mmCIF file of C-alpha atoms in Angstrom:
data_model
loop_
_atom_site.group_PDB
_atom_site.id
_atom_site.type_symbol
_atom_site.label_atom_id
_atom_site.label_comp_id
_atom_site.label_asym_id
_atom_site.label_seq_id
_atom_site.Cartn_x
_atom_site.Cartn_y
_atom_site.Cartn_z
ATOM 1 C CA UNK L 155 -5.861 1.342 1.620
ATOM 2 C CA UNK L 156 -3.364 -1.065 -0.209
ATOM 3 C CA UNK L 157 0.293 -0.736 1.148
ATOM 4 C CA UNK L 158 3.295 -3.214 0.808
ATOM 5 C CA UNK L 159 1.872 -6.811 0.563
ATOM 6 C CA UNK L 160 -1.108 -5.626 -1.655
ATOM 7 C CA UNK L 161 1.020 -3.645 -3.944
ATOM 8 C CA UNK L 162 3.109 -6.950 -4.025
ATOM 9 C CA UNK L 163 -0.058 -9.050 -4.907
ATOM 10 C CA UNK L 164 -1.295 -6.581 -7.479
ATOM 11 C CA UNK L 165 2.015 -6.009 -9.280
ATOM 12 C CA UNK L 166 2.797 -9.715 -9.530
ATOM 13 C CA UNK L 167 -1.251 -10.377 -10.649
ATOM 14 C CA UNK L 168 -0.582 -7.963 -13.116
ATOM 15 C CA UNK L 169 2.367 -9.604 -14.572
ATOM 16 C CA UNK L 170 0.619 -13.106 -14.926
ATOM 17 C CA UNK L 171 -2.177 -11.267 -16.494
ATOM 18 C CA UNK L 172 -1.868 -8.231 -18.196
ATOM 19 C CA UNK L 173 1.633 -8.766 -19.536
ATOM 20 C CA UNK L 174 0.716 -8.623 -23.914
ATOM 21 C CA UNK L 175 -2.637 -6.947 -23.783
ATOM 22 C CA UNK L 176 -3.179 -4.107 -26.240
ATOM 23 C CA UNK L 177 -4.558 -1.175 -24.907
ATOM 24 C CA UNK L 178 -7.473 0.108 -27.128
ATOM 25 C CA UNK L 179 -8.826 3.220 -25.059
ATOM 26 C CA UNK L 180 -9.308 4.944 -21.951
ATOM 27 C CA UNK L 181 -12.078 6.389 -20.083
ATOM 28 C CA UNK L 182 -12.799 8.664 -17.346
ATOM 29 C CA UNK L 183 -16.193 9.495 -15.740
ATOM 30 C CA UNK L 184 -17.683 12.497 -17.521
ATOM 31 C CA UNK L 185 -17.613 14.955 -14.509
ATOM 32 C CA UNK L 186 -13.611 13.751 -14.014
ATOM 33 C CA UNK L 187 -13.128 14.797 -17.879
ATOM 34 C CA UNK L 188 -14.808 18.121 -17.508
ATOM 35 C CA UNK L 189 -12.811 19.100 -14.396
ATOM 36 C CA UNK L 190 -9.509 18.171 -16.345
ATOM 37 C CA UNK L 191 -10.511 19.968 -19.127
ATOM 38 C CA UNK L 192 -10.441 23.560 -17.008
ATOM 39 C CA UNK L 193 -6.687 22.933 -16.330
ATOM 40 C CA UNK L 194 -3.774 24.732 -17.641
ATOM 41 C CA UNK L 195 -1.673 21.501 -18.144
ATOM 42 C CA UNK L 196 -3.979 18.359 -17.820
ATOM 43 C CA UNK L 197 -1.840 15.770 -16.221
ATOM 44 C CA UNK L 198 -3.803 12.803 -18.478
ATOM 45 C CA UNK L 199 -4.672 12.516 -22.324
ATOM 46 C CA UNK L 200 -8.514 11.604 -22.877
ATOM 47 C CA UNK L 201 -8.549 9.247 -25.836
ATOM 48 C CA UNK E 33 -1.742 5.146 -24.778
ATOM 49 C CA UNK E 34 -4.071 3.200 -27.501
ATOM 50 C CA UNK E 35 -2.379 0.751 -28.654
ATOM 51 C CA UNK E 36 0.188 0.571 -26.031
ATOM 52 C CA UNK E 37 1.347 -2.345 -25.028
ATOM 53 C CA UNK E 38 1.248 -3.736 -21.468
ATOM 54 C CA UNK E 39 4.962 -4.704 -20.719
ATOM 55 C CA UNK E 40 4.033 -5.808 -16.467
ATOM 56 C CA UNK E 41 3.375 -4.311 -13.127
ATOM 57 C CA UNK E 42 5.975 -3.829 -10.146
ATOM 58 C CA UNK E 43 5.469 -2.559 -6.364
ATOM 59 C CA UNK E 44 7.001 0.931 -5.472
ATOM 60 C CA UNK E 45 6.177 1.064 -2.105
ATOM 61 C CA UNK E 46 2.729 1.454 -1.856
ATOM 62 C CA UNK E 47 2.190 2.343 -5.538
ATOM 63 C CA UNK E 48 1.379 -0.095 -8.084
ATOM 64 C CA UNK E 49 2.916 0.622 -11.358
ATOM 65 C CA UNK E 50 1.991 -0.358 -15.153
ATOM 66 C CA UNK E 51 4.280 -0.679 -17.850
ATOM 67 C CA UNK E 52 2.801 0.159 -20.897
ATOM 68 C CA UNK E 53 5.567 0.963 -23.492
ATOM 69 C CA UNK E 54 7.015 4.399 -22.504
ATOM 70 C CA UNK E 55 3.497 4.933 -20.522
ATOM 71 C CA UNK E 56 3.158 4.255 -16.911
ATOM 72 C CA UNK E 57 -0.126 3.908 -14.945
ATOM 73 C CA UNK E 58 0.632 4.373 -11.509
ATOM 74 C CA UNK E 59 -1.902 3.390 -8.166
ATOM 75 C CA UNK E 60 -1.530 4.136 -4.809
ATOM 76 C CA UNK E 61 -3.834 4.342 -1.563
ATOM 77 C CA UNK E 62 -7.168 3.965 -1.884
ATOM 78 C CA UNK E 63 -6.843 3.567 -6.010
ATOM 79 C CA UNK E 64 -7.719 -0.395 -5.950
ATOM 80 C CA UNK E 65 -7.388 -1.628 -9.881
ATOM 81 C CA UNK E 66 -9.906 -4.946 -11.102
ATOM 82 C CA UNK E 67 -9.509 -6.457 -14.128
ATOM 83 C CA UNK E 68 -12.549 -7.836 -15.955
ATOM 84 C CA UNK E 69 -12.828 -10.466 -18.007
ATOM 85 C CA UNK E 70 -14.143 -10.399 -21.553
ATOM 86 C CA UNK E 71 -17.660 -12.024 -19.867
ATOM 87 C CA UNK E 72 -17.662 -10.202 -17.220
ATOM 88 C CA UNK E 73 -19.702 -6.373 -17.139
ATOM 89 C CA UNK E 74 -17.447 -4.174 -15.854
ATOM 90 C CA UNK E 75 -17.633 -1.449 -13.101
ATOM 91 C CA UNK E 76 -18.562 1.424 -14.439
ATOM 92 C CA UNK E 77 -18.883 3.342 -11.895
ATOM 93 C CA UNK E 78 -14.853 3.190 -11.623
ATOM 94 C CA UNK E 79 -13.063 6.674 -11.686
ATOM 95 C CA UNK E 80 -10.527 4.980 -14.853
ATOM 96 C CA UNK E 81 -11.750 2.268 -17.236
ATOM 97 C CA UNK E 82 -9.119 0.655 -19.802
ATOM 98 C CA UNK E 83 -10.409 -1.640 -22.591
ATOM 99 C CA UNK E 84 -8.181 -3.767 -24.234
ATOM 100 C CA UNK E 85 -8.119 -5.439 -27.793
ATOM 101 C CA UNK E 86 -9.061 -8.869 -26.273
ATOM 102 C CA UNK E 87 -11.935 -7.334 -24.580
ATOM 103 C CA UNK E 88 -11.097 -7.232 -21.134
ATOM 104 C CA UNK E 89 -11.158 -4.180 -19.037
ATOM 105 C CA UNK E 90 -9.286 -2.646 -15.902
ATOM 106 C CA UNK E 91 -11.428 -0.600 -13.931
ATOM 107 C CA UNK E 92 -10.090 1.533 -11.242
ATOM 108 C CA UNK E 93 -12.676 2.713 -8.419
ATOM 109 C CA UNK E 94 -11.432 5.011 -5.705
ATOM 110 C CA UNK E 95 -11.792 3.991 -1.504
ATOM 111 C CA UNK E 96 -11.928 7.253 0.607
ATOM 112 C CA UNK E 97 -8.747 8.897 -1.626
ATOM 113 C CA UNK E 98 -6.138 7.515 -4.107
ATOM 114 C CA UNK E 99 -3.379 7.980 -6.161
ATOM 115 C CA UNK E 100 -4.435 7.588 -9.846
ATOM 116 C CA UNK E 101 -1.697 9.034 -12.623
ATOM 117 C CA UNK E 102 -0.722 8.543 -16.373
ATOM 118 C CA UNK E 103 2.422 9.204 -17.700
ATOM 119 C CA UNK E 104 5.572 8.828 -20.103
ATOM 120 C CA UNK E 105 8.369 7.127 -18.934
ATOM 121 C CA UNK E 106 10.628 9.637 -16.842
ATOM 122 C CA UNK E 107 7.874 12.224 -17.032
ATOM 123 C CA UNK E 108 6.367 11.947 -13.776
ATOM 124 C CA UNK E 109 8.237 14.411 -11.109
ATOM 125 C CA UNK E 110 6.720 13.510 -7.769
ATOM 126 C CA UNK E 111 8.443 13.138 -4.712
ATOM 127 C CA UNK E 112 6.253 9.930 -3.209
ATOM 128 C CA UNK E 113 7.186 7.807 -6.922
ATOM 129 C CA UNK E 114 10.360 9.193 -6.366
ATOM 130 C CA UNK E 115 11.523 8.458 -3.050
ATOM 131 C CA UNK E 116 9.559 5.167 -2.431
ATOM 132 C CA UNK E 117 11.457 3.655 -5.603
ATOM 133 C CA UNK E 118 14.749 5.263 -3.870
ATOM 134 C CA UNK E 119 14.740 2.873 -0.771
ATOM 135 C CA UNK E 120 14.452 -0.561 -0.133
ATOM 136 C CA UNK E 121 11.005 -2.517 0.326
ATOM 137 C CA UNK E 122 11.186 -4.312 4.134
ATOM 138 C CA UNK E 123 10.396 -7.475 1.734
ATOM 139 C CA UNK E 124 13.603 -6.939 0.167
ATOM 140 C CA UNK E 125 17.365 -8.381 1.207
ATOM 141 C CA UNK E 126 18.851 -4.693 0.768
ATOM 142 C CA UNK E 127 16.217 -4.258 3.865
ATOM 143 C CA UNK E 128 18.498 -5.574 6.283
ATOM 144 C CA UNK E 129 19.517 -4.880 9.803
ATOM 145 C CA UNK E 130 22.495 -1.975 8.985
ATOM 146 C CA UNK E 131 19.607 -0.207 6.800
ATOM 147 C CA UNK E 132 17.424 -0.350 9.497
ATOM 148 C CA UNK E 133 19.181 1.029 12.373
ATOM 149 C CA UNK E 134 20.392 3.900 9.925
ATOM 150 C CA UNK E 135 16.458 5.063 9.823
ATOM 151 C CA UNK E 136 16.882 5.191 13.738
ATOM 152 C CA UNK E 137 19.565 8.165 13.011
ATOM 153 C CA UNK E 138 17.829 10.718 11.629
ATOM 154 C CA UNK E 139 16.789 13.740 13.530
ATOM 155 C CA UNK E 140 14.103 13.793 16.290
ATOM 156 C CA UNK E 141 13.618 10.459 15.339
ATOM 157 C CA UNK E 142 13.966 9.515 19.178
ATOM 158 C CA UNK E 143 11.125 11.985 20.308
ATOM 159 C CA UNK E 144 8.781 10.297 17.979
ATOM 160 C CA UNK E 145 5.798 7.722 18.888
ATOM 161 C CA UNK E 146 6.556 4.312 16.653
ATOM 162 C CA UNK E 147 3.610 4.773 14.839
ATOM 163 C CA UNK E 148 5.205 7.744 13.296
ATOM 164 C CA UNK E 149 8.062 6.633 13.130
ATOM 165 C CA UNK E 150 6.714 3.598 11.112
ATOM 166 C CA UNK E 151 4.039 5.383 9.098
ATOM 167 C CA UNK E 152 5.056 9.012 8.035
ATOM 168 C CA UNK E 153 7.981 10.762 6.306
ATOM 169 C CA UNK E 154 8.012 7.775 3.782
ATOM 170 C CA UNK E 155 10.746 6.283 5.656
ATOM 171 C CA UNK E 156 9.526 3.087 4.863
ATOM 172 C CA UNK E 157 7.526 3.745 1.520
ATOM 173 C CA UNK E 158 4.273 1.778 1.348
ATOM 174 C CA UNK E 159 3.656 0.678 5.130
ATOM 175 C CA UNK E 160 1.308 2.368 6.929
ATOM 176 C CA UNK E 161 -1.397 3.032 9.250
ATOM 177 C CA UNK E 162 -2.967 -0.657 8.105
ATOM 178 C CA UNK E 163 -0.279 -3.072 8.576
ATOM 179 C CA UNK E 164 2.008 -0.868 11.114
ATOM 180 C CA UNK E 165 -1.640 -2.596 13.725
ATOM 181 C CA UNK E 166 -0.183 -6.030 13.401
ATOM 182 C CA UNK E 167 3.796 -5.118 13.015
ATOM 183 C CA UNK E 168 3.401 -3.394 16.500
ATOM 184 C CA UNK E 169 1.099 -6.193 17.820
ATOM 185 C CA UNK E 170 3.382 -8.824 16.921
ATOM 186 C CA UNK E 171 6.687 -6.835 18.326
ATOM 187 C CA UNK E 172 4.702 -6.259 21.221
ATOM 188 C CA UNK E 173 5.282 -2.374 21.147
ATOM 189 C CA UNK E 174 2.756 0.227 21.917
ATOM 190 C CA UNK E 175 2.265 2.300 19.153
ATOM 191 C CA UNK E 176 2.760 5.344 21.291
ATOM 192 C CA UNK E 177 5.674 4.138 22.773
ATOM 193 C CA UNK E 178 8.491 6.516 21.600
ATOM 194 C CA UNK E 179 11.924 5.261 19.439
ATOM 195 C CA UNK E 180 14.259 6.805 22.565
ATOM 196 C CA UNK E 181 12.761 4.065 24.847
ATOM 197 C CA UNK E 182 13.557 1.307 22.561
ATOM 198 C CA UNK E 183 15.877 -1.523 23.870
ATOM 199 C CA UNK E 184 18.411 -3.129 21.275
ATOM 200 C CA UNK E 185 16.104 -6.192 21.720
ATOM 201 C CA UNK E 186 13.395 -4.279 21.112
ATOM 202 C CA UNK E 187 15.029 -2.883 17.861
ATOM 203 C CA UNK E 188 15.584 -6.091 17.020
ATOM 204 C CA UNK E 189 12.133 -7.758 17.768
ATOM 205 C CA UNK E 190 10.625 -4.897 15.688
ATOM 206 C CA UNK E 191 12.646 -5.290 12.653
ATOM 207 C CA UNK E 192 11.787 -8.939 12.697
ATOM 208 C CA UNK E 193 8.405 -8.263 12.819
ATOM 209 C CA UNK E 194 8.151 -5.496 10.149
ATOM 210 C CA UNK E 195 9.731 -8.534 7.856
ATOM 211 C CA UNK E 196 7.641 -11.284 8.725
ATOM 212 C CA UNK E 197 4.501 -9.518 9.175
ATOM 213 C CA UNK E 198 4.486 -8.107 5.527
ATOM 214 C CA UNK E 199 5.907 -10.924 4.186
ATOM 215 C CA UNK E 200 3.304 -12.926 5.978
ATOM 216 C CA UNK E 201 0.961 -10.572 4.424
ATOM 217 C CA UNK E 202 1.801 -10.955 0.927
ATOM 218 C CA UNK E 203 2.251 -14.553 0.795
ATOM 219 C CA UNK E 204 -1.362 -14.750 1.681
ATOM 220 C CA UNK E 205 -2.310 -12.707 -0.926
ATOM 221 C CA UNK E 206 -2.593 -9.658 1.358
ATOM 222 C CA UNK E 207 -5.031 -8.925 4.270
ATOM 223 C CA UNK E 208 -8.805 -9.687 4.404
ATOM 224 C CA UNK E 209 -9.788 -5.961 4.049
ATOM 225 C CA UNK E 210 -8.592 -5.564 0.797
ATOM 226 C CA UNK E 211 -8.816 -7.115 -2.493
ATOM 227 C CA UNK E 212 -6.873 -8.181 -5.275
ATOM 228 C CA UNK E 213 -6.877 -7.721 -9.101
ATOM 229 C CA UNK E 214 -10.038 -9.972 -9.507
ATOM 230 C CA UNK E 215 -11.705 -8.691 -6.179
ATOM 231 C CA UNK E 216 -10.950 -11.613 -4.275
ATOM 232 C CA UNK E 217 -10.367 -10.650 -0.563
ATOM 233 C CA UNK E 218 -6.858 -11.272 0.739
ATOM 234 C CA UNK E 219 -6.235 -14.595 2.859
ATOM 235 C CA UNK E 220 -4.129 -12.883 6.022
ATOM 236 C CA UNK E 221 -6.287 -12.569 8.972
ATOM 237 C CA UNK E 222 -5.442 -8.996 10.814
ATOM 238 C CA UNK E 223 -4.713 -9.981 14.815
ATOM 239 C CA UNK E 224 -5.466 -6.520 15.726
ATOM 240 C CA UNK E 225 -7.564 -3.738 14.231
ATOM 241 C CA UNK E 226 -11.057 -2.673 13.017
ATOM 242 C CA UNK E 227 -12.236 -6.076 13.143
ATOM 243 C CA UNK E 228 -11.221 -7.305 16.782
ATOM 244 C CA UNK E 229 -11.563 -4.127 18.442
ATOM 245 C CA UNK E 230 -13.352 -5.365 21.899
ATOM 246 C CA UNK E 231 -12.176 -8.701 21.469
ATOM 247 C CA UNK E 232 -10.209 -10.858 23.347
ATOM 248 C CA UNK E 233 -6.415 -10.644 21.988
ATOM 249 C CA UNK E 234 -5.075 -14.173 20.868
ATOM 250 C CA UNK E 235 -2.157 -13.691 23.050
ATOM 251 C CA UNK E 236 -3.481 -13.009 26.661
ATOM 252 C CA UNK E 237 -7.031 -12.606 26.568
ATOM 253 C CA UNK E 238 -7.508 -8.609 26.904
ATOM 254 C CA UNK E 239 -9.495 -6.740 25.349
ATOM 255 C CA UNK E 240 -7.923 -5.368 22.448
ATOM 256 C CA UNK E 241 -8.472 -0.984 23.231
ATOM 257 C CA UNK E 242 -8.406 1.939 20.529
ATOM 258 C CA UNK E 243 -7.415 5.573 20.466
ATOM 259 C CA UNK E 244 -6.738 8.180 18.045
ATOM 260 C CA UNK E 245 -3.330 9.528 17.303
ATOM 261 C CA UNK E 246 -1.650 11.411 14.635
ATOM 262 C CA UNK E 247 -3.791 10.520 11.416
ATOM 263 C CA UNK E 248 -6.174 7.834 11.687
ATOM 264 C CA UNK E 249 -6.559 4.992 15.054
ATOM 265 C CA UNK E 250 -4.416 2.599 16.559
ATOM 266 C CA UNK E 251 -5.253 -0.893 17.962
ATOM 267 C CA UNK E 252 -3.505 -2.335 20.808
ATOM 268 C CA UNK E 253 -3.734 -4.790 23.592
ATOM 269 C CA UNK E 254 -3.197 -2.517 27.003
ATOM 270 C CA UNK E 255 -1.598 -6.113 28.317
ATOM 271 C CA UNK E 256 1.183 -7.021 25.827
ATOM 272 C CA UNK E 257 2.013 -3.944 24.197
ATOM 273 C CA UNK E 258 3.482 -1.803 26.972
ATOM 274 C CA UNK E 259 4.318 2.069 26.530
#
């Protein structure tokens, strides 16, 4: 499980190397999709 | 989110959060993000897989349980997010001694074992059953030892440690049982825990000795972490 110093690591890997990338879609395993699809408000958008 | 953006990351207490525009990706737990190069085939076996316009990837895969949520900016009502971005990280100056004997105050807080004390209620957002092992080890405090029996030195010892273990932590690109954004293991060697359980402790020589309590185990040595 990550807790402070990961998070720490992550966030500032993140920074140096996501920071400017374009997003250009999103996926979720099919069975993850289908179980989102049977709630009321999904709490994610599948693009 | 297509053709978002990413602005950065920052640490919320144990959640990892990306800024993508007015989107936020948030992680937490056992929600462990990679990023892939353009080369590199990547997992897809993850629960969340972003491609990007250069043709990398961020895969998220999921250890035991995790935290994994998308949302606008100011969208998200959740009491974790909202708490552990209302108090201070123990890596932060605001983290200082005042703030930390104020946690001491609240009530029953005397009746409780340290490792609850440490670990639950989110009084210290993002440190828990993993790195409380080596606070406690290093404060020489039994994690069942309750708050009421604390000394002022022992206050004291314990507040140093909870700074200097984590910071410890992170500057060595966090502990060997986990792994960062390109799944390199961390560089901080755990002194007590899952992987010296049976071993000799570095301090004194006794066999480190494991129980369960509350959620999850504890690691001690019997010898320098009294009750």
């Amino acid at each position: 499980m990550i807790e402070i110093p990961e998070v720490v690591v992550l966030a500032d890997q993140i920074n140096e190397s996501m920071a400017g990338k374009r997003i250009k879609g999103i996926k979720i395993p099919q069975v993850l999709a289908g179980s989102l699809s049977t709630l009321a408000t999904p709490t994610i958008t599948i693009l | 989110m297509r053709d978002s953006y990413i602005c950065g990351g920052r640490a919320i207490g144990g959640m990892v959060e990306i800024m993508a525009d007015d989107k936020r990706i948030l992680f937490s737990n056992g929600a462990i993000p990679r990023l892939f190069d353009r080369n590199e085939e990547p997992n897809r076996k993850s629960q969340l897989t972003i491609e990007f316009s250069d043709g990398s990837f961020l895969c998220v895969g999921i250890q035991l349980y995790g935290g994994l949520w998308c949302f606008s900016q100011g969208g998200f009502d959740n009491i974790y997010y909202s708490v552990a971005q209302e108090k201070p990280s123990p890596l932060h100056s605001d983290f200082d001694e005042s703030y930390y004997l104020r946690l001491f105050e609240t009530e029953k807080s005397e009746k409780l074992s340290l490792k609850a004390f440490l670990a639950t209620e989110q009084r210290i957002p993002g440190l828990g059953n993993g790195t409380l092992q080596d606070i406690l080890w290093t404060a020489e405090l039994h994690p069942k030892a309750k708050v009421g029996s604390l000394s002022s030195d022992d206050r004291q010892r314990l507040l140093n440690s909870i700074k200097n273990v984590l910071k410890n932590m992170a500057d060595n690109g966090g502990r060997e049982t986990e792994r960062d954004l390109f799944g390199k293991a961390g560089e901080y060697t755990t002194k007590i825990g899952r992987t010296t359980y049976g071993e000799p402790s570095a301090l004194d020589e006794a066999e480190g000795l494991r129980e369960r309590i509350i959620w999850g185990k504890i690691y001690f040595c019997p010898k320098c972490q009294r009750i």
